[in-house]
mmCIF file of C-alpha atoms and ligand atoms in Angstrom:
data_model
loop_
_atom_site.group_PDB
_atom_site.id
_atom_site.type_symbol
_atom_site.label_atom_id
_atom_site.label_comp_id
_atom_site.label_asym_id
_atom_site.label_seq_id
_atom_site.Cartn_x
_atom_site.Cartn_y
_atom_site.Cartn_z
ATOM 1 C CA UNK D 686 104.121 86.282 94.873
ATOM 2 C CA UNK D 687 104.053 86.998 91.152
ATOM 3 C CA UNK D 688 102.540 90.403 90.643
ATOM 4 C CA UNK D 689 101.718 92.357 87.485
ATOM 5 C CA UNK D 690 101.936 96.139 87.912
ATOM 6 C CA UNK D 691 100.449 98.658 85.499
ATOM 7 C CA UNK D 692 100.835 102.423 85.751
ATOM 8 C CA UNK D 693 101.513 105.517 83.699
ATOM 9 C CA UNK D 694 105.249 105.076 83.209
ATOM 10 C CA UNK D 695 105.861 108.811 82.938
ATOM 11 C CA UNK D 696 106.712 111.449 85.548
ATOM 12 C CA UNK D 697 103.373 111.477 87.397
ATOM 13 C CA UNK D 698 103.294 110.660 91.079
ATOM 14 C CA UNK D 699 101.209 107.520 90.531
ATOM 15 C CA UNK D 700 103.818 106.081 88.156
ATOM 16 C CA UNK D 701 106.570 106.856 90.638
ATOM 17 C CA UNK D 702 104.701 105.198 93.507
ATOM 18 C CA UNK D 703 103.945 102.120 91.357
ATOM 19 C CA UNK D 704 107.559 101.835 90.245
ATOM 20 C CA UNK D 705 109.012 102.262 93.722
ATOM 21 C CA UNK D 706 106.475 99.743 95.043
ATOM 22 C CA UNK D 707 107.560 97.204 92.406
ATOM 23 C CA UNK D 708 111.226 97.745 93.257
ATOM 24 C CA UNK D 709 110.617 97.354 96.984
ATOM 25 C CA UNK D 710 108.525 94.206 96.454
ATOM 26 C CA UNK D 711 111.219 92.690 94.218
ATOM 27 C CA UNK D 712 113.726 93.481 96.929
ATOM 28 C CA UNK D 713 111.571 91.486 99.330
ATOM 29 C CA UNK D 714 111.611 88.451 97.038
ATOM 30 C CA UNK D 715 108.482 88.889 94.887
ATOM 31 C CA UNK D 716 108.510 88.564 91.100
ATOM 32 C CA UNK D 717 107.330 91.823 89.610
ATOM 33 C CA UNK D 718 106.089 92.197 86.052
ATOM 34 C CA UNK D 719 105.595 95.764 84.847
ATOM 35 C CA UNK D 720 103.047 95.856 82.016
ATOM 36 C CA UNK D 721 103.246 99.376 80.599
ATOM 37 C CA UNK D 722 103.633 101.227 77.310
ATOM 38 C CA UNK D 723 107.205 102.223 78.064
ATOM 39 C CA UNK D 724 109.829 101.493 80.663
ATOM 40 C CA UNK D 725 108.810 103.254 83.899
ATOM 41 C CA UNK D 726 111.118 106.193 84.410
ATOM 42 C CA UNK D 727 112.718 105.140 87.676
ATOM 43 C CA UNK D 728 112.999 101.480 86.665
ATOM 44 C CA UNK D 729 116.213 99.691 85.819
ATOM 45 C CA UNK D 730 114.988 96.477 84.145
ATOM 46 C CA UNK D 731 118.317 94.786 84.962
ATOM 47 C CA UNK D 732 117.309 94.443 88.615
ATOM 48 C CA UNK D 733 116.703 90.844 89.778
ATOM 49 C CA UNK D 734 113.042 89.752 89.844
ATOM 50 C CA UNK D 735 111.968 92.809 87.834
ATOM 51 C CA UNK D 736 110.470 92.112 84.418
ATOM 52 C CA UNK D 737 109.179 94.582 81.882
ATOM 53 C CA UNK D 738 106.529 93.795 79.269
ATOM 54 C CA UNK D 739 105.845 96.532 76.769
ATOM 55 C CA UNK D 740 102.313 97.168 75.595
ATOM 56 C CA UNK D 741 102.440 97.849 71.881
ATOM 57 C CA UNK D 742 99.527 99.783 70.498
ATOM 58 C CA UNK D 743 99.387 99.266 66.765
ATOM 59 C CA UNK D 744 97.597 101.892 64.780
ATOM 60 C CA UNK D 745 95.345 101.630 61.746
ATOM 61 C CA UNK D 746 93.995 104.457 59.583
ATOM 62 C CA UNK D 747 90.472 103.596 60.735
ATOM 63 C CA UNK D 748 91.325 104.462 64.324
ATOM 64 C CA UNK D 749 91.183 108.095 65.228
ATOM 65 C CA UNK D 750 92.075 106.952 68.763
ATOM 66 C CA UNK D 751 94.177 103.757 68.964
ATOM 67 C CA UNK D 752 92.515 101.509 71.585
ATOM 68 C CA UNK D 753 95.302 101.368 74.181
ATOM 69 C CA UNK D 754 92.944 99.967 76.775
ATOM 70 C CA UNK D 755 92.395 96.837 74.643
ATOM 71 C CA UNK D 756 96.070 96.347 73.810
ATOM 72 C CA UNK D 757 96.802 96.616 77.532
ATOM 73 C CA UNK D 758 94.093 94.062 78.422
ATOM 74 C CA UNK D 759 95.486 91.600 75.852
ATOM 75 C CA UNK D 760 99.012 92.017 77.163
ATOM 76 C CA UNK D 761 97.875 91.674 80.777
ATOM 77 C CA UNK D 762 96.090 88.387 79.987
ATOM 78 C CA UNK D 763 99.077 87.108 78.008
ATOM 79 C CA UNK D 764 101.625 87.950 80.725
ATOM 80 C CA UNK D 765 99.381 86.644 83.506
ATOM 81 C CA UNK D 766 98.992 83.337 81.695
ATOM 82 C CA UNK D 767 102.627 82.953 80.628
ATOM 83 C CA UNK D 768 104.126 83.840 83.999
ATOM 84 C CA UNK D 769 101.337 82.472 86.223
ATOM 85 C CA UNK D 770 100.738 85.823 87.917
ATOM 86 C CA UNK D 771 98.918 85.733 91.245
ATOM 87 C CA UNK D 772 97.342 89.138 90.758
ATOM 88 C CA UNK D 773 97.377 92.409 88.862
ATOM 89 C CA UNK D 774 97.862 95.692 90.697
ATOM 90 C CA UNK D 775 96.906 98.734 88.651
ATOM 91 C CA UNK D 776 97.706 102.321 89.593
ATOM 92 C CA UNK D 777 95.313 105.083 88.517
ATOM 93 C CA UNK D 778 91.842 103.779 87.730
ATOM 94 C CA UNK D 779 91.463 105.077 84.190
ATOM 95 C CA UNK D 780 91.773 102.998 82.004
ATOM 96 C CA UNK D 781 93.972 100.475 83.831
ATOM 97 C CA UNK D 782 91.200 99.028 85.957
ATOM 98 C CA UNK D 783 88.975 98.314 83.000
ATOM 99 C CA UNK D 784 91.849 96.632 81.153
ATOM 100 C CA UNK D 785 92.493 94.473 84.227
ATOM 101 C CA UNK D 786 88.808 93.542 84.385
ATOM 102 C CA UNK D 787 88.888 92.507 80.716
ATOM 103 C CA UNK D 788 92.061 90.471 81.269
ATOM 104 C CA UNK D 789 90.394 88.773 84.228
ATOM 105 C CA UNK D 790 87.367 87.882 82.136
ATOM 106 C CA UNK D 791 89.516 86.651 79.257
ATOM 107 C CA UNK D 792 91.144 84.132 81.593
ATOM 108 C CA UNK D 793 88.089 83.302 83.650
ATOM 109 C CA UNK D 794 87.507 79.847 82.119
ATOM 110 C CA UNK D 795 90.965 78.716 83.101
ATOM 111 C CA UNK D 796 91.658 80.533 86.329
ATOM 112 C CA UNK D 797 90.831 83.431 88.591
ATOM 113 C CA UNK D 798 93.094 86.453 88.232
ATOM 114 C CA UNK D 799 92.271 89.011 90.957
ATOM 115 C CA UNK D 800 93.125 92.658 90.475
ATOM 116 C CA UNK D 801 93.628 95.573 92.825
ATOM 117 C CA UNK D 802 93.124 99.201 91.845
ATOM 118 C CA UNK D 803 94.997 101.951 93.655
ATOM 119 C CA UNK D 804 93.333 105.356 93.459
ATOM 120 C CA UNK D 805 95.857 108.176 93.323
ATOM 121 C CA UNK D 806 93.970 111.437 93.098
ATOM 122 C CA UNK D 807 92.991 112.976 89.821
ATOM 123 C CA UNK D 808 91.489 109.626 88.742
ATOM 124 C CA UNK D 809 88.838 110.422 91.391
ATOM 125 C CA UNK D 810 88.857 114.184 91.860
ATOM 126 C CA UNK D 811 89.189 115.356 88.261
ATOM 127 C CA UNK D 812 89.195 112.850 85.414
ATOM 128 C CA UNK D 813 87.023 110.183 87.004
ATOM 129 C CA UNK D 814 84.422 112.749 88.031
ATOM 130 C CA UNK D 815 84.151 114.084 84.496
ATOM 131 C CA UNK D 816 80.848 113.028 82.919
ATOM 132 C CA UNK D 817 82.558 111.165 80.078
ATOM 133 C CA UNK D 818 84.477 108.862 82.427
ATOM 134 C CA UNK D 819 82.276 108.792 85.522
ATOM 135 C CA UNK D 820 80.179 105.640 84.797
ATOM 136 C CA UNK D 821 83.144 103.546 83.662
ATOM 137 C CA UNK D 822 85.311 104.689 86.583
ATOM 138 C CA UNK D 823 82.561 103.819 89.064
ATOM 139 C CA UNK D 824 82.066 100.442 87.390
ATOM 140 C CA UNK D 825 85.768 99.625 87.346
ATOM 141 C CA UNK D 826 86.165 100.502 91.026
ATOM 142 C CA UNK D 827 83.153 98.375 91.936
ATOM 143 C CA UNK D 828 84.465 95.429 89.940
ATOM 144 C CA UNK D 829 87.996 95.552 91.386
ATOM 145 C CA UNK D 830 88.714 92.693 93.790
ATOM 146 C CA UNK D 831 90.537 95.145 96.008
ATOM 147 C CA UNK D 832 90.744 98.939 96.084
ATOM 148 C CA UNK D 833 93.290 101.047 97.901
ATOM 149 C CA UNK D 834 93.654 104.797 98.148
ATOM 150 C CA UNK D 835 96.774 106.735 98.978
ATOM 151 C CA UNK D 836 95.048 108.960 101.549
ATOM 152 C CA UNK D 837 91.938 109.191 103.697
ATOM 153 C CA UNK D 838 90.922 112.173 101.631
ATOM 154 C CA UNK D 839 90.688 110.009 98.495
ATOM 155 C CA UNK D 840 88.876 107.304 100.433
ATOM 156 C CA UNK D 841 86.254 109.884 101.473
ATOM 157 C CA UNK D 842 85.989 111.425 98.008
ATOM 158 C CA UNK D 843 85.474 107.952 96.500
ATOM 159 C CA UNK D 844 82.601 107.386 98.905
ATOM 160 C CA UNK D 845 81.063 110.810 98.212
ATOM 161 C CA UNK D 846 81.509 110.897 94.447
ATOM 162 C CA UNK D 847 81.137 107.236 93.489
ATOM 163 C CA UNK D 848 79.134 105.903 96.414
ATOM 164 C CA UNK D 849 81.837 103.270 96.989
ATOM 165 C CA UNK D 850 81.971 102.889 100.750
ATOM 166 C CA UNK D 851 83.701 100.543 103.185
ATOM 167 C CA UNK D 852 85.834 98.745 100.672
ATOM 168 C CA UNK D 853 88.591 101.244 99.989
ATOM 169 C CA UNK D 854 91.656 100.456 102.092
ATOM 170 C CA UNK D 855 93.927 103.422 102.815
ATOM 171 C CA UNK D 856 97.593 102.597 102.265
ATOM 172 C CA UNK D 857 99.508 105.878 102.253
ATOM 173 C CA UNK D 858 102.363 106.685 99.913
ATOM 174 C CA UNK D 859 105.837 105.899 101.131
ATOM 175 C CA UNK D 860 109.445 106.968 100.695
ATOM 176 C CA UNK D 861 112.737 105.126 100.727
ATOM 177 C CA UNK D 862 114.510 106.823 103.612
ATOM 178 C CA UNK D 863 117.892 105.465 102.565
ATOM 179 C CA UNK D 864 117.663 107.028 99.122
ATOM 180 C CA UNK D 865 115.975 110.239 100.259
ATOM 181 C CA UNK D 866 118.129 111.562 103.068
ATOM 182 C CA UNK D 867 119.310 114.922 104.408
ATOM 183 C CA UNK D 868 122.494 116.634 103.279
ATOM 184 C CA UNK D 869 123.438 118.889 106.197
ATOM 185 C CA UNK D 870 126.181 120.751 104.313
ATOM 186 C CA UNK D 871 124.190 121.386 101.124
ATOM 187 C CA UNK D 872 127.527 122.078 99.433
ATOM 188 C CA UNK D 873 126.202 121.148 95.975
ATOM 189 C CA UNK D 874 123.697 123.997 96.178
ATOM 190 C CA UNK D 875 126.395 126.461 95.116
ATOM 191 C CA UNK D 876 126.389 125.214 91.562
ATOM 192 C CA UNK D 877 122.954 126.827 91.290
ATOM 193 C CA UNK D 878 123.323 129.967 93.421
ATOM 194 C CA UNK D 879 124.988 131.520 96.429
ATOM 195 C CA UNK D 880 121.623 132.089 98.090
ATOM 196 C CA UNK D 881 119.606 129.487 99.949
ATOM 197 C CA UNK D 882 117.498 127.363 97.620
ATOM 198 C CA UNK D 883 113.752 126.875 97.417
ATOM 199 C CA UNK D 884 112.558 123.947 95.332
ATOM 200 C CA UNK D 885 109.340 123.019 93.558
ATOM 201 C CA UNK D 886 108.722 119.674 91.847
ATOM 202 C CA UNK D 887 105.661 118.823 89.787
ATOM 203 C CA UNK D 888 104.202 118.079 86.376
ATOM 204 C CA UNK D 889 103.471 121.808 85.907
ATOM 205 C CA UNK D 890 99.747 121.292 85.465
ATOM 206 C CA UNK D 891 97.235 123.999 86.471
ATOM 207 C CA UNK D 892 96.332 122.144 89.690
ATOM 208 C CA UNK D 893 99.934 122.693 90.887
ATOM 209 C CA UNK D 894 99.687 126.525 90.673
ATOM 210 C CA UNK D 895 103.325 126.819 89.590
ATOM 211 C CA UNK D 896 103.005 130.582 89.031
ATOM 212 C CA UNK D 897 102.464 130.884 92.778
ATOM 213 C CA UNK D 898 106.025 129.633 93.296
ATOM 214 C CA UNK D 899 107.389 132.492 91.201
ATOM 215 C CA UNK D 900 105.196 135.041 92.995
ATOM 216 C CA UNK D 901 106.347 133.669 96.363
ATOM 217 C CA UNK D 902 109.998 133.940 95.349
ATOM 218 C CA UNK D 903 109.497 137.561 94.242
ATOM 219 C CA UNK D 904 107.871 138.389 97.599
ATOM 220 C CA UNK D 905 110.591 136.597 99.589
ATOM 221 C CA UNK D 906 113.374 138.376 97.728
ATOM 222 C CA UNK D 907 112.053 141.757 98.855
ATOM 223 C CA UNK D 908 113.583 140.970 102.255
ATOM 224 C CA UNK D 909 115.643 137.792 101.987
ATOM 225 C CA UNK D 910 117.997 136.420 99.322
ATOM 226 C CA UNK D 911 116.784 133.144 97.795
ATOM 227 C CA UNK D 912 116.947 131.149 94.565
ATOM 228 C CA UNK D 913 114.198 128.888 93.237
ATOM 229 C CA UNK D 914 114.722 125.531 91.520
ATOM 230 C CA UNK D 915 111.758 124.514 89.370
ATOM 231 C CA UNK D 916 111.938 120.780 88.621
ATOM 232 C CA UNK D 917 109.641 119.119 86.107
ATOM 233 C CA UNK D 918 107.845 120.134 82.964
ATOM 234 C CA UNK D 919 104.324 120.563 81.679
ATOM 235 C CA UNK D 920 101.890 123.087 80.233
ATOM 236 C CA UNK D 921 102.464 125.796 82.851
ATOM 237 C CA UNK D 922 106.241 125.928 82.576
ATOM 238 C CA UNK D 923 106.197 128.515 79.752
ATOM 239 C CA UNK D 924 103.836 130.891 81.594
ATOM 240 C CA UNK D 925 105.975 130.572 84.736
ATOM 241 C CA UNK D 926 109.107 131.487 82.771
ATOM 242 C CA UNK D 927 107.316 134.538 81.345
ATOM 243 C CA UNK D 928 106.124 135.534 84.823
ATOM 244 C CA UNK D 929 109.659 135.273 86.234
ATOM 245 C CA UNK D 930 110.800 137.797 83.599
ATOM 246 C CA UNK D 931 107.830 140.080 84.253
ATOM 247 C CA UNK D 932 108.576 140.107 87.975
ATOM 248 C CA UNK D 933 112.292 140.670 87.317
ATOM 249 C CA UNK D 934 113.379 137.469 89.105
ATOM 250 C CA UNK D 935 114.424 135.476 86.032
ATOM 251 C CA UNK D 936 118.058 135.283 87.204
ATOM 252 C CA UNK D 937 116.922 133.831 90.497
ATOM 253 C CA UNK D 938 114.879 130.949 89.113
ATOM 254 C CA UNK D 939 116.360 127.849 87.457
ATOM 255 C CA UNK D 940 113.966 125.818 85.352
ATOM 256 C CA UNK D 941 115.636 122.413 85.328
ATOM 257 C CA UNK D 942 113.019 120.415 83.404
ATOM 258 C CA UNK D 943 112.412 116.730 84.106
ATOM 259 C CA UNK D 944 115.045 115.177 86.313
ATOM 260 C CA UNK D 945 115.608 111.484 86.928
ATOM 261 C CA UNK D 946 117.467 111.826 90.226
ATOM 262 C CA UNK D 947 115.456 114.219 92.333
ATOM 263 C CA UNK D 948 116.925 112.604 95.460
ATOM 264 C CA UNK D 949 120.173 114.405 94.568
ATOM 265 C CA UNK D 950 118.510 117.804 94.132
ATOM 266 C CA UNK D 951 115.984 117.978 96.967
ATOM 267 C CA UNK D 952 118.488 117.774 99.867
ATOM 268 C CA UNK D 953 120.256 120.880 98.494
ATOM 269 C CA UNK D 954 117.203 123.026 99.192
ATOM 270 C CA UNK D 955 116.059 124.700 102.411
ATOM 271 C CA UNK D 956 112.348 124.719 101.679
ATOM 272 C CA UNK D 957 109.957 122.932 99.309
ATOM 273 C CA UNK D 958 107.061 124.902 97.837
ATOM 274 C CA UNK D 959 103.849 123.008 97.106
ATOM 275 C CA UNK D 960 101.155 125.661 96.538
ATOM 276 C CA UNK D 961 98.744 123.174 94.862
ATOM 277 C CA UNK D 962 95.048 123.797 94.437
ATOM 278 C CA UNK D 963 94.509 120.153 95.372
ATOM 279 C CA UNK D 964 96.802 117.263 96.245
ATOM 280 C CA UNK D 965 95.522 113.802 97.096
ATOM 281 C CA UNK D 966 98.716 113.190 99.014
ATOM 282 C CA UNK D 967 101.683 115.317 97.884
ATOM 283 C CA UNK D 968 104.474 112.847 97.179
ATOM 284 C CA UNK D 969 107.013 115.604 96.466
ATOM 285 C CA UNK D 970 106.464 116.975 99.972
ATOM 286 C CA UNK D 971 107.078 113.556 101.501
ATOM 287 C CA UNK D 972 110.290 113.133 99.500
ATOM 288 C CA UNK D 973 111.411 116.564 100.715
ATOM 289 C CA UNK D 974 110.530 115.771 104.324
ATOM 290 C CA UNK D 975 112.611 112.587 104.146
ATOM 291 C CA UNK D 976 115.499 114.802 103.001
ATOM 292 C CA UNK D 977 114.989 117.075 106.007
ATOM 293 C CA UNK D 978 113.565 119.818 103.813
ATOM 294 C CA UNK D 979 110.409 121.314 105.375
ATOM 295 C CA UNK D 980 107.518 121.803 102.965
ATOM 296 C CA UNK D 981 105.129 124.725 102.745
ATOM 297 C CA UNK D 982 101.923 123.210 101.450
ATOM 298 C CA UNK D 983 98.285 124.158 101.214
ATOM 299 C CA UNK D 984 95.322 123.161 103.314
ATOM 300 C CA UNK D 985 93.969 121.073 100.462
ATOM 301 C CA UNK D 986 93.020 117.445 99.946
ATOM 302 C CA UNK D 987 95.258 114.925 101.679
ATOM 303 C CA UNK D 988 98.140 117.295 102.440
ATOM 304 C CA UNK D 989 97.126 117.818 106.099
ATOM 305 C CA UNK D 990 97.415 114.032 106.554
ATOM 306 C CA UNK D 991 101.102 114.402 105.718
ATOM 307 C CA UNK D 992 102.190 117.797 107.054
ATOM 308 C CA UNK D 993 101.425 118.839 110.609
ATOM 309 C CA UNK D 994 101.274 122.624 110.570
ATOM 310 C CA UNK D 995 104.010 124.256 112.631
ATOM 311 C CA UNK D 996 105.622 120.929 113.492
ATOM 312 C CA UNK D 997 107.151 119.380 110.371
ATOM 313 C CA UNK D 998 106.129 122.012 107.824
ATOM 314 C CA UNK D 999 103.568 124.734 107.231
ATOM 315 C CA UNK D 1000 100.074 124.694 105.750
ATOM 316 C CA UNK D 1001 98.530 127.857 104.328
ATOM 317 C CA UNK D 1002 95.393 128.573 102.335
ATOM 318 C CA UNK D 1003 95.454 128.008 98.579
ATOM 319 C CA UNK D 1004 96.470 131.257 96.857
ATOM 320 C CA UNK D 1005 97.525 133.052 100.035
ATOM 321 C CA UNK D 1006 100.883 134.074 98.628
ATOM 322 C CA UNK D 1007 101.732 136.543 101.401
ATOM 323 C CA UNK D 1008 101.306 133.869 104.054
ATOM 324 C CA UNK D 1009 103.334 131.310 102.106
ATOM 325 C CA UNK D 1010 106.104 133.838 101.417
ATOM 326 C CA UNK D 1011 106.172 134.829 105.095
ATOM 327 C CA UNK D 1012 106.691 131.155 106.054
ATOM 328 C CA UNK D 1013 109.593 130.896 103.608
ATOM 329 C CA UNK D 1014 111.210 133.989 105.133
ATOM 330 C CA UNK D 1015 110.762 132.520 108.625
ATOM 331 C CA UNK D 1016 112.488 129.303 107.599
ATOM 332 C CA UNK D 1017 115.312 131.034 105.744
ATOM 333 C CA UNK D 1018 116.105 133.519 108.489
ATOM 334 C CA UNK D 1019 115.522 131.515 111.676
ATOM 335 C CA UNK D 1020 118.117 128.735 111.771
ATOM 336 C CA UNK D 1021 116.818 127.177 114.966
ATOM 337 C CA UNK D 1022 113.300 126.959 113.566
ATOM 338 C CA UNK D 1023 114.646 125.477 110.335
ATOM 339 C CA UNK D 1024 116.713 122.862 112.149
ATOM 340 C CA UNK D 1025 113.831 121.861 114.394
ATOM 341 C CA UNK D 1026 111.407 121.581 111.506
ATOM 342 C CA UNK D 1027 113.898 119.753 109.264
ATOM 343 C CA UNK D 1028 114.427 117.160 112.011
ATOM 344 C CA UNK D 1029 110.671 116.781 112.590
ATOM 345 C CA UNK D 1030 110.060 116.433 108.854
ATOM 346 C CA UNK D 1031 112.623 113.636 108.616
ATOM 347 C CA UNK D 1032 111.121 112.026 111.715
ATOM 348 C CA UNK D 1033 107.619 112.050 110.185
ATOM 349 C CA UNK D 1034 108.909 110.449 106.987
ATOM 350 C CA UNK D 1035 110.807 107.765 108.896
ATOM 351 C CA UNK D 1036 108.208 106.987 111.549
ATOM 352 C CA UNK D 1037 105.029 107.094 109.434
ATOM 353 C CA UNK D 1038 105.832 106.768 105.736
ATOM 354 C CA UNK D 1039 108.990 104.681 105.302
ATOM 355 C CA UNK D 1040 108.959 101.708 102.930
ATOM 356 C CA UNK D 1041 109.511 99.451 105.949
ATOM 357 C CA UNK D 1042 106.179 100.626 107.388
ATOM 358 C CA UNK D 1043 104.084 100.748 104.241
ATOM 359 C CA UNK D 1044 105.198 97.904 101.944
ATOM 360 C CA UNK D 1045 104.080 95.155 104.377
ATOM 361 C CA UNK D 1046 100.603 96.703 104.285
ATOM 362 C CA UNK D 1047 100.487 96.038 100.546
ATOM 363 C CA UNK D 1048 101.806 92.495 101.042
ATOM 364 C CA UNK D 1049 99.101 91.727 103.606
ATOM 365 C CA UNK D 1050 96.454 93.186 101.348
ATOM 366 C CA UNK D 1051 97.650 91.049 98.412
ATOM 367 C CA UNK D 1052 97.430 87.943 100.576
ATOM 368 C CA UNK D 1053 93.967 88.931 101.746
ATOM 369 C CA UNK D 1054 92.686 89.496 98.205
ATOM 370 C CA UNK D 1055 94.288 86.355 96.781
ATOM 371 C CA UNK D 1056 92.959 84.291 99.662
ATOM 372 C CA UNK D 1057 89.426 85.684 99.379
ATOM 373 C CA UNK D 1058 88.143 83.051 96.954
ATOM 374 C CA UNK D 1059 84.619 83.636 98.213
ATOM 375 C CA UNK D 1060 84.645 87.125 96.754
ATOM 376 C CA UNK D 1061 85.222 85.677 93.298
ATOM 377 C CA UNK D 1062 82.216 86.008 91.077
ATOM 378 C CA UNK D 1063 82.357 84.320 87.680
ATOM 379 C CA UNK D 1064 81.860 86.694 84.763
ATOM 380 C CA UNK D 1065 78.564 85.009 83.813
ATOM 381 C CA UNK D 1066 76.893 85.837 87.143
ATOM 382 C CA UNK D 1067 77.430 89.584 86.852
HETATM 383 O O1 GMT G 1550 99.720 115.282 90.552
HETATM 384 C C1 GMT G 1550 99.447 114.831 89.437
HETATM 385 O O2 GMT G 1550 98.862 115.475 88.582
HETATM 386 C C2 GMT G 1550 99.860 113.435 89.105
HETATM 387 C C3 GMT G 1550 99.058 112.462 89.870
HETATM 388 C C4 GMT G 1550 99.252 111.065 89.337
HETATM 389 O O3 GMT G 1550 98.288 110.345 89.445
HETATM 390 O O4 GMT G 1550 100.284 110.692 88.845
HETATM 391 O O5 GMT G 1550 99.424 112.571 91.250
HETATM 392 C C5 GMT G 1550 98.527 112.088 92.206
HETATM 393 O O6 GMT G 1550 99.157 110.936 92.740
HETATM 394 C C6 GMT G 1550 100.314 111.184 93.536
HETATM 395 C C7 GMT G 1550 100.899 109.846 93.946
HETATM 396 O O7 GMT G 1550 99.998 109.084 94.678
HETATM 397 C C8 GMT G 1550 99.920 112.063 94.737
HETATM 398 O O8 GMT G 1550 101.047 112.293 95.549
HETATM 399 C C9 GMT G 1550 99.375 113.389 94.220
HETATM 400 O O9 GMT G 1550 98.942 114.161 95.303
HETATM 401 C C10 GMT G 1550 98.215 113.150 93.264
HETATM 402 N N1 GMT G 1550 97.897 114.421 92.604
HETATM 403 C C11 GMT G 1550 96.759 115.090 92.801
HETATM 404 O O10 GMT G 1550 95.893 114.715 93.559
HETATM 405 C C12 GMT G 1550 96.627 116.369 92.066
#
């Protein structure tokens, strides 16, 4: 198939999922056209069957806010026409879905261009629920020819918040188990510290509760040596650095900023910390699990769909720092427990969330949507 993919090409989980999906689909013989404002971060455009079309947003003094959504719709229509795309697949509803709808309508006299929207989390739980975006998000979901969500939690929230029921297909996030794999020796860890490593990866937004990671490290270090790698960047990085100094653990935390090859860092760690307030899925935890690194997550959102408490990781209440720190200590001091959990974590990633399991679900869904001509309603009848 010829598929156009649009996402936020930055470090967010939705952009990563969209990029990895495009790469996997290209690997399976599909022609993939990324239509984004910059080259997606994990994308090498030299790969066969991968094409990149930049969306240029020209500015004009009249515009306080350059209309990206319109530039994207124009580019989508242009690329779809030029390369005879079979469908558009947009990741994160706002504003990508609306742009896809416009592109569809622009081409409607000549052909039908179906589009699928994948809901990733904050497009439903936070941004999409905000009054200013609620009506347009609801409309764009309703108008999508197909809608998928990356967890049952998001499927349920979409029904509760937007009243969209029965048409959201759950296709969970996935991980490439050949790229993300365990490193039993963890020899490379020594370039960071002599102690066992904890790792946290995120966009350092308030919902991630990054300060909790620093508090947990400080509690752990009262009994057990450990060093924390903080990977990523965002508004809460500065406050976390200040907190590390206040708690006297600044020499035991490395803030590494944004990293392109997290698959090289994660396997060096013993435990992943994901103390988030809310996570629609928790992609970082899945990547860690594939690397045989058990995650300590929170009982929030879609995380319990990924981590089975006590089997392949631990789940504690949001903000319960003592409980989360106690789990870290358990994993750092009990080798047998760590080995058992690391193996179970890898097993979960391989058996439930590998690309081999999940990508065909997208392929079948594409075929279903493209074949469903009866669901096509011309723009004039709406
Ligand atoms: O976590 C973020 O703030 C980024 C956000 C995104 O849309 O890029 O992540 C969401 O999508 C990820 C990929 O599907 C999920 O793994 C994350 O759980 C989800 N984040 C939240 O729900 C907060």
